[in-house]
Amino acid sequence: MLDDAATDSPSAAPPPTGVGRGFIYDMWYFAAVSSELKAGALQRFEILGEPILIGRDRTGDVYALKDICPHRAAPLSAGKLVKDPAGQSAVECPYHGWRFRTSDGACSKIPSLVADQAMESERIKVRRWPVHEAQGLVFIYMGETAKDDTPAMPPPSFEGVVGGGPKLIERMDFDSHIDHAVVGLMDPAHGPYVHQQWWWRSSKSLYDKEKRFEPRDYGFAMARHAPSRNSRAYAILGGAPETEITFRLPGFRWEHIKVGRRQVLALTCLTPLTETKTRITQLVWSDHPAFVLLAPFIREGARRFLKQDGDMVNLQNEGLRYDPPLIWIDDADRQAKWYQALKKAWIASRRGGPAFKNPVEPTNLKWRS
Ligand code: FES
Ligand SMILES: [Fe+2]
């Protein structure tokens, strides 16, 4: 069992220190939806406090460059995509026209130089982050420093799930550190209080739950099971739906529902924009006929869920402002403890400690909700 700073007593179980501060690096984060990155367009993002230009070149490849020109700091995203003299795709700064190749971030042209002003412009580089495109999504690998930009872990895998572009995209920015957003996302006990709506569940139906959890690559999963009898939303899928919920660092939560041969995959991605702002993106793929029909209602439902969580986060911030100690109890807050332990194990492995080993052990968790 895994309780570093915490005990198994439900009374006092302080979470480890460092919750709600900093970022975890050397990880893949969700950056954008593929269809929102048009060829030739330059878009500015802020991810982990870094200004990042993410664009798609004319051959369809996505690239991510630091959105600060190394000359005099103009945002490259205000420039344009051009072809450099060697025919490669480059971003041209709007201020003095320096060009940076999208393939490696090297400066391929400084227009103000005259013929006898020798300067090895290629030695000037803007930082370039690895990107990965899959399942209609773009992921970015955030190394701790520019030297760490060779991925130390594979990107999230979507093997065996319904593919194509997402059928539903909802997003919202929470005024919250990613830690609190993850803990809120994986928290099984707030449902009856925060998400009361007739089609989801009623406030009066609290049941004892017991679910099997197991370690899964950089996270853990609630093993495949039939959804709770007080979760009405599953009923629209008909048949005998079975769902599996997986969490993976740094902030991915999959819910994969199977009804016979049909599937619904709901992915929630948490991307820290800054230390105090986290973007939550809710994506759904499905080949279930009921999903297509009910998409507008599901969209409305997803929106309402996010809003309810967002409102609660704002309320919680009233308290977090004072940096109070928090009490995490078993088993309802065990997933929060696992998240913290996974983070610690990953960070230690990146700082020269032992190789990453998933600290989660197969466990049954019980709670009432
Ligand atoms: S600031 Fe970018 S070229 Fe001068
Ligand atoms: Fe919630």
CSV table of N, CA, C and O in Angstrom, one decimal, residues 22-30 47-48 50 127-130 139-156 217-218 248-252 272 342-353 356:
chain,number,residue,atom,x,y,z
A,22,GLY,N,4.6,24.2,-9.0
A,22,GLY,CA,5.5,23.8,-10.0
A,22,GLY,C,4.8,22.9,-11.1
A,22,GLY,O,3.6,22.8,-11.1
A,23,PHE,N,5.7,22.4,-12.0
A,23,PHE,CA,5.1,21.6,-13.1
A,23,PHE,C,5.9,20.3,-13.1
A,23,PHE,O,7.0,20.2,-12.6
A,24,ILE,N,5.3,19.3,-13.8
A,24,ILE,CA,6.1,18.1,-14.0
A,24,ILE,C,6.6,18.1,-15.5
A,24,ILE,O,5.8,18.2,-16.4
A,25,TYR,N,7.9,17.9,-15.6
A,25,TYR,CA,8.5,18.0,-16.9
A,25,TYR,C,8.8,16.6,-17.5
A,25,TYR,O,8.7,15.6,-16.8
A,26,ASP,N,9.3,16.7,-18.7
A,26,ASP,CA,9.7,15.4,-19.4
A,26,ASP,C,8.5,14.5,-19.6
A,26,ASP,O,8.5,13.3,-19.3
A,27,MET,N,7.4,15.1,-20.0
A,27,MET,CA,6.1,14.4,-20.2
A,27,MET,C,5.4,15.0,-21.4
A,27,MET,O,5.6,16.1,-21.8
A,28,TRP,N,4.5,14.2,-21.9
A,28,TRP,CA,3.7,14.6,-23.0
A,28,TRP,C,2.4,15.3,-22.4
A,28,TRP,O,1.8,14.7,-21.6
A,29,TYR,N,2.1,16.5,-23.0
A,29,TYR,CA,0.9,17.2,-22.6
A,29,TYR,C,0.0,17.3,-23.8
A,29,TYR,O,0.5,17.4,-25.0
A,30,PHE,N,-1.3,17.4,-23.6
A,30,PHE,CA,-2.2,17.7,-24.7
A,30,PHE,C,-2.0,19.2,-25.1
A,30,PHE,O,-2.0,20.0,-24.2
A,47,ILE,N,1.9,27.1,-22.5
A,47,ILE,CA,1.8,25.8,-21.9
A,47,ILE,C,3.0,25.7,-20.8
A,47,ILE,O,4.1,26.0,-21.2
A,48,LEU,N,2.6,25.3,-19.6
A,48,LEU,CA,3.6,25.3,-18.5
A,48,LEU,C,4.4,26.6,-18.4
A,48,LEU,O,5.6,26.7,-18.2
A,50,GLU,N,5.2,28.6,-20.7
A,50,GLU,CA,6.1,28.9,-21.9
A,50,GLU,C,5.2,29.5,-23.0
A,50,GLU,O,4.2,28.8,-23.4
A,127,ARG,N,14.0,27.5,-29.4
A,127,ARG,CA,13.7,26.2,-28.9
A,127,ARG,C,12.5,25.5,-29.7
A,127,ARG,O,11.6,26.2,-30.0
A,128,ARG,N,12.7,24.2,-29.9
A,128,ARG,CA,11.7,23.5,-30.6
A,128,ARG,C,11.3,22.3,-29.7
A,128,ARG,O,12.2,21.6,-29.3
A,129,TRP,N,10.0,22.1,-29.5
A,129,TRP,CA,9.6,21.0,-28.7
A,129,TRP,C,9.1,19.9,-29.6
A,129,TRP,O,8.4,20.1,-30.6
A,130,PRO,N,9.3,18.6,-29.2
A,130,PRO,CA,8.7,17.5,-30.0
A,130,PRO,C,7.2,17.5,-29.9
A,130,PRO,O,6.6,17.9,-28.9
A,139,PHE,N,-0.1,16.4,-29.3
A,139,PHE,CA,0.6,16.4,-28.0
A,139,PHE,C,1.9,17.0,-28.1
A,139,PHE,O,2.6,17.0,-29.1
A,140,ILE,N,2.4,17.6,-27.0
A,140,ILE,CA,3.7,18.3,-27.0
A,140,ILE,C,4.5,17.7,-25.8
A,140,ILE,O,4.0,17.5,-24.7
A,141,TYR,N,5.8,17.5,-26.1
A,141,TYR,CA,6.6,16.9,-25.1
A,141,TYR,C,7.4,18.1,-24.4
A,141,TYR,O,8.2,18.8,-25.0
A,142,MET,N,7.1,18.3,-23.1
A,142,MET,CA,7.7,19.4,-22.4
A,142,MET,C,8.9,18.9,-21.6
A,142,MET,O,8.7,18.5,-20.5
A,143,GLY,N,10.1,19.1,-22.2
A,143,GLY,CA,11.3,18.8,-21.4
A,143,GLY,C,11.6,19.9,-20.4
A,143,GLY,O,11.2,21.0,-20.6
A,144,GLU,N,12.3,19.5,-19.4
A,144,GLU,CA,12.6,20.5,-18.3
A,144,GLU,C,13.5,21.6,-18.9
A,144,GLU,O,13.3,22.8,-18.6
A,145,THR,N,14.5,21.2,-19.7
A,145,THR,CA,15.3,22.2,-20.4
A,145,THR,C,15.4,21.8,-21.8
A,145,THR,O,14.9,20.7,-22.2
A,146,ALA,N,15.9,22.7,-22.7
A,146,ALA,CA,16.0,22.4,-24.1
A,146,ALA,C,16.8,21.2,-24.3
A,146,ALA,O,16.6,20.5,-25.3
A,147,LYS,N,17.7,20.9,-23.4
A,147,LYS,CA,18.5,19.6,-23.6
A,147,LYS,C,17.7,18.4,-23.3
A,147,LYS,O,18.1,17.3,-23.7
A,148,ASP,N,16.6,18.5,-22.7
A,148,ASP,CA,15.7,17.4,-22.3
A,148,ASP,C,14.6,17.1,-23.4
A,148,ASP,O,13.6,16.5,-23.1
A,149,ASP,N,14.8,17.7,-24.6
A,149,ASP,CA,13.7,17.6,-25.5
A,149,ASP,C,13.6,16.3,-26.3
A,149,ASP,O,12.9,16.2,-27.3
A,150,THR,N,14.5,15.3,-25.9
A,150,THR,CA,14.3,14.0,-26.5
A,150,THR,C,13.4,13.2,-25.6
A,150,THR,O,13.7,13.0,-24.4
A,151,PRO,N,12.2,12.8,-26.1
A,151,PRO,CA,11.2,12.2,-25.2
A,151,PRO,C,11.7,11.0,-24.3
A,151,PRO,O,12.3,10.1,-24.8
A,152,ALA,N,11.5,11.1,-23.0
A,152,ALA,CA,11.9,10.1,-22.1
A,152,ALA,C,10.7,9.1,-21.9
A,152,ALA,O,10.9,8.1,-21.1
A,153,MET,N,9.6,9.3,-22.5
A,153,MET,CA,8.5,8.4,-22.4
A,153,MET,C,7.7,8.4,-23.7
A,153,MET,O,7.7,9.4,-24.4
A,154,PRO,N,7.0,7.3,-24.1
A,154,PRO,CA,6.2,7.4,-25.3
A,154,PRO,C,5.0,8.2,-25.1
A,154,PRO,O,4.5,8.4,-23.9
A,155,PRO,N,4.4,8.8,-26.2
A,155,PRO,CA,3.2,9.6,-26.0
A,155,PRO,C,2.0,8.7,-25.7
A,155,PRO,O,2.1,7.4,-25.8
A,156,PRO,N,0.9,9.2,-25.2
A,156,PRO,CA,-0.3,8.4,-24.9
A,156,PRO,C,-0.7,7.5,-26.2
A,156,PRO,O,-0.6,8.0,-27.3
A,217,ASP,N,0.6,1.8,-17.1
A,217,ASP,CA,1.9,2.5,-17.4
A,217,ASP,C,2.3,3.7,-16.5
A,217,ASP,O,2.9,3.5,-15.5
A,218,TYR,N,1.9,4.9,-16.9
A,218,TYR,CA,2.3,6.0,-16.0
A,218,TYR,C,1.1,6.4,-15.1
A,218,TYR,O,0.9,7.6,-14.9
A,248,ARG,N,-3.5,8.7,-16.4
A,248,ARG,CA,-2.1,8.7,-16.7
A,248,ARG,C,-1.5,10.1,-16.5
A,248,ARG,O,-2.1,11.1,-16.8
A,249,LEU,N,-0.3,10.1,-16.0
A,249,LEU,CA,0.5,11.4,-15.8
A,249,LEU,C,0.6,12.0,-17.2
A,249,LEU,O,0.8,11.3,-18.2
A,250,PRO,N,0.7,13.3,-17.3
A,250,PRO,CA,0.6,14.3,-16.2
A,250,PRO,C,-0.9,14.6,-15.9
A,250,PRO,O,-1.1,15.1,-14.8
A,251,GLY,N,-1.8,14.4,-16.8
A,251,GLY,CA,-3.2,14.8,-16.5
A,251,GLY,C,-4.2,14.3,-17.6
A,251,GLY,O,-4.9,15.1,-18.2
A,252,PHE,N,-4.2,13.0,-17.8
A,252,PHE,CA,-5.1,12.4,-18.8
A,252,PHE,C,-6.0,11.4,-18.1
A,252,PHE,O,-5.5,10.6,-17.3
A,272,PRO,N,-1.6,22.4,-18.0
A,272,PRO,CA,-1.3,23.7,-17.2
A,272,PRO,C,-0.9,24.8,-18.2
A,272,PRO,O,0.0,24.6,-18.9
A,342,LEU,N,3.0,9.0,-8.0
A,342,LEU,CA,3.5,8.8,-9.4
A,342,LEU,C,4.3,9.9,-9.8
A,342,LEU,O,5.4,9.8,-10.4
A,343,LYS,N,3.9,11.1,-9.4
A,343,LYS,CA,4.7,12.3,-9.8
A,343,LYS,C,6.0,12.3,-9.1
A,343,LYS,O,7.1,12.5,-9.8
A,344,LYS,N,6.0,12.0,-7.8
A,344,LYS,CA,7.3,11.9,-7.1
A,344,LYS,C,8.3,10.9,-7.7
A,344,LYS,O,9.4,11.2,-7.9
A,345,ALA,N,7.7,9.7,-8.1
A,345,ALA,CA,8.6,8.6,-8.6
A,345,ALA,C,9.1,9.1,-10.0
A,345,ALA,O,10.3,8.8,-10.3
A,346,TRP,N,8.3,9.8,-10.8
A,346,TRP,CA,8.8,10.2,-12.1
A,346,TRP,C,9.8,11.3,-11.9
A,346,TRP,O,10.9,11.3,-12.5
A,347,ILE,N,9.6,12.3,-11.1
A,347,ILE,CA,10.5,13.4,-10.9
A,347,ILE,C,11.9,12.8,-10.3
A,347,ILE,O,12.9,13.2,-10.8
A,348,ALA,N,11.8,11.9,-9.4
A,348,ALA,CA,13.0,11.3,-8.8
A,348,ALA,C,13.8,10.6,-9.9
A,348,ALA,O,15.0,10.8,-10.0
A,349,SER,N,13.1,9.9,-10.8
A,349,SER,CA,13.8,9.2,-11.9
A,349,SER,C,14.5,10.1,-12.9
A,349,SER,O,15.5,9.9,-13.4
A,350,ARG,N,13.9,11.3,-13.0
A,350,ARG,CA,14.5,12.3,-14.0
A,350,ARG,C,15.6,13.0,-13.3
A,350,ARG,O,16.4,13.7,-14.0
A,351,ARG,N,15.7,13.0,-12.0
A,351,ARG,CA,16.8,13.7,-11.3
A,351,ARG,C,17.9,12.8,-10.9
A,351,ARG,O,18.6,13.0,-10.0
A,352,GLY,N,18.0,11.7,-11.6
A,352,GLY,CA,19.1,10.7,-11.4
A,352,GLY,C,18.8,9.7,-10.3
A,352,GLY,O,19.7,8.9,-9.9
A,353,GLY,N,17.6,9.6,-9.8
A,353,GLY,CA,17.2,8.6,-8.8
A,353,GLY,C,16.9,7.3,-9.5
A,353,GLY,O,17.3,7.1,-10.7
A,356,PHE,N,12.0,4.9,-13.1
A,356,PHE,CA,10.6,5.0,-12.8
A,356,PHE,C,10.0,3.6,-12.6
A,356,PHE,O,10.1,2.8,-13.5
